[in-house]
Amino acid sequence: YQGLAGRSTKEVLQLYAAHGQQMKLQRSSVVTQLHGAIKKRLKQDLKSLHSFALELSKDFQRQSKICLYQVLAAVQRIQLQNEAVRMFQIKAFDLEQSLQEVTERYEKEKQKRKALHNSLVELRGNIRVHCRIRPLLPFDDDAGHSVSQDRQRNFSEKVAYAADDETVLVKCSRPGHASVNKTFQFERVYSDLESQDAVFADVAPLLTSLLDGYNVCIMAYGQTGSGKTYTMLGPQLEGNLAFSLEEESELGIIPRATQEVFRLISEKPPGSYWVEVSVVEVYNNEIFDLLAKDSYGKVFGVKRDVVTTREGKSDVPLLTRETVENASEFLHLVNKGLQLRVTHPTLVHAHSSRSHLVVTLTITTVVYGDNFGTLWEDEQTSQRLNKEASCTFPQKMRDNKSTSSSRASSPVQLEATEKMKQVKTRLQLVDLAGSECVGMSGVTGAALRETSFINRSLSALADVLGAIAEQRAHVPYRNSKLTHLLQDSVGGDAKLLVMLCISPGQKYLTESMQSLGFGTRARQVQRGQVKKKNVPVPSKTK
Ligand code: ADP
Ligand code: MG
């Protein structure tokens, strides 16, 4: 500013402008320099950024490629695994199917083998033996007072099993000895889990053959408490020998067989069959007719006798045979008979297992027409049946005949004008007395008599089977009323099924072995082919 002193305004302005110009020039060159530097720097940065981005993208590509490969490999692996799983599944399916085929084939073969065995049994006239092992029950624990705790525990141990549906396995052990397994084969073995249904399913085919003209006998054998009455009748009402009908599924063979017989009859032409029932008890070698009535119609037990007829058959003269038209009528009658077992003074036994019970259903087939005479086995039978025909109509049918004149087309009505033939087949259902060999020592009076009679009758049965097995000329049927009564069934004129009943506990080992021995011997008896009564087919049009 000193230089400006003395200068004119114009000069000052000129100087000032020049100075401004200079400053401007200076500033502009700084800016240019700065701009250049920034640009250079930016370019450099951009370049490095670009190369970094390039690098990054390359890396990314590389990485994604690796990932892609990995994914592809994983997918491939999964596919392979899926394939393997599918192959396994196919294999498993194939195996399952072939297992099923093998099982089916096995079942078929088993059925075939059973059918063949059945035919063999039929041809040889073998006695079929089925064995039922009852479950362990609370009273099996009750070993008595004089036994130590330890032995008591042993007593209720289960020793008899169904190994399969044809084999019984018994673990026999004695103190100080290693236990030995014994097996027994039968036509059928029921485990403790098998129901009354299962047992009856095997009995039902026998009933069909009943209407085809065969006599059938089903007999329960076993010690007291082994389930004979349960199997034959069903669970009993408390303190009462009659059985309960409430529990249908619990019913035993006798009520079920009757239902089945009536069902089979219902499929036949009406009036061509009728059924009569008798209920007999064998006690102390006496036969009691449990359906006999006095003149007031009150039921009471009457002693009867068993005789051999001219044809060599056993017969009980005067035995009460009641005609029944359905299963409930039958059950009512049998229940009445069973009640008598405990109330009648001559039947003093306190326990049902002290006597043999024989329920018999006699089925009469009646056929009308001229052409069937030739169907009978022989002329003699035909003549005999012709003679029987007119006099053995059951009461109910005779009543029917005399009163129902309007029903001219009923078979009974036809009888007057046409020939009529009939044939009888018989279903015997037997609940035997307990097979235990009670020692006679210390037993007196009535109990001694009972025991000795039971022992004698059951050994008579074993003797009869032995005599038949050995084909001896003389079979001692008459040694006991029981064998005399059952002669026709046991001796070959019937399909005979013995239902062995077994208690599974250790406590009963001796008795169970005795029963299994009886069953094994019974099974070996060959009686020759079971005879069929030639039942003609009733014609529906008549
Ligand atoms: P038994 O007539 O041989 O003397 P029971 O038939 O009276 O023997 O059976 C004795 C007891 O065992 C009865 O209380 C009966 O209900 C029961 N019982 C028998 N067998 C069976 C079974 N299979 N299932 C269930 N309980 C049974
Ligand atoms: Mg009984």
XYZ file of C-alpha atoms and ligand atoms in Angstrom, residues 224-225 227-230 236 241 341 351-353 431-432, ligand 2:
15
model
C -61.085 -132.968 38.302
C -60.577 -129.269 37.732
C -61.679 -128.020 32.420
C -63.842 -130.922 31.159
C -67.149 -129.381 32.150
C -65.977 -125.937 31.053
C -71.027 -122.960 35.566
C -74.339 -127.423 37.956
C -77.629 -134.206 39.471
C -69.200 -132.874 43.013
C -70.107 -133.293 39.348
C -66.713 -134.835 38.690
C -68.286 -135.388 30.381
C -66.339 -138.126 32.163
Mg -66.683 -131.307 35.795
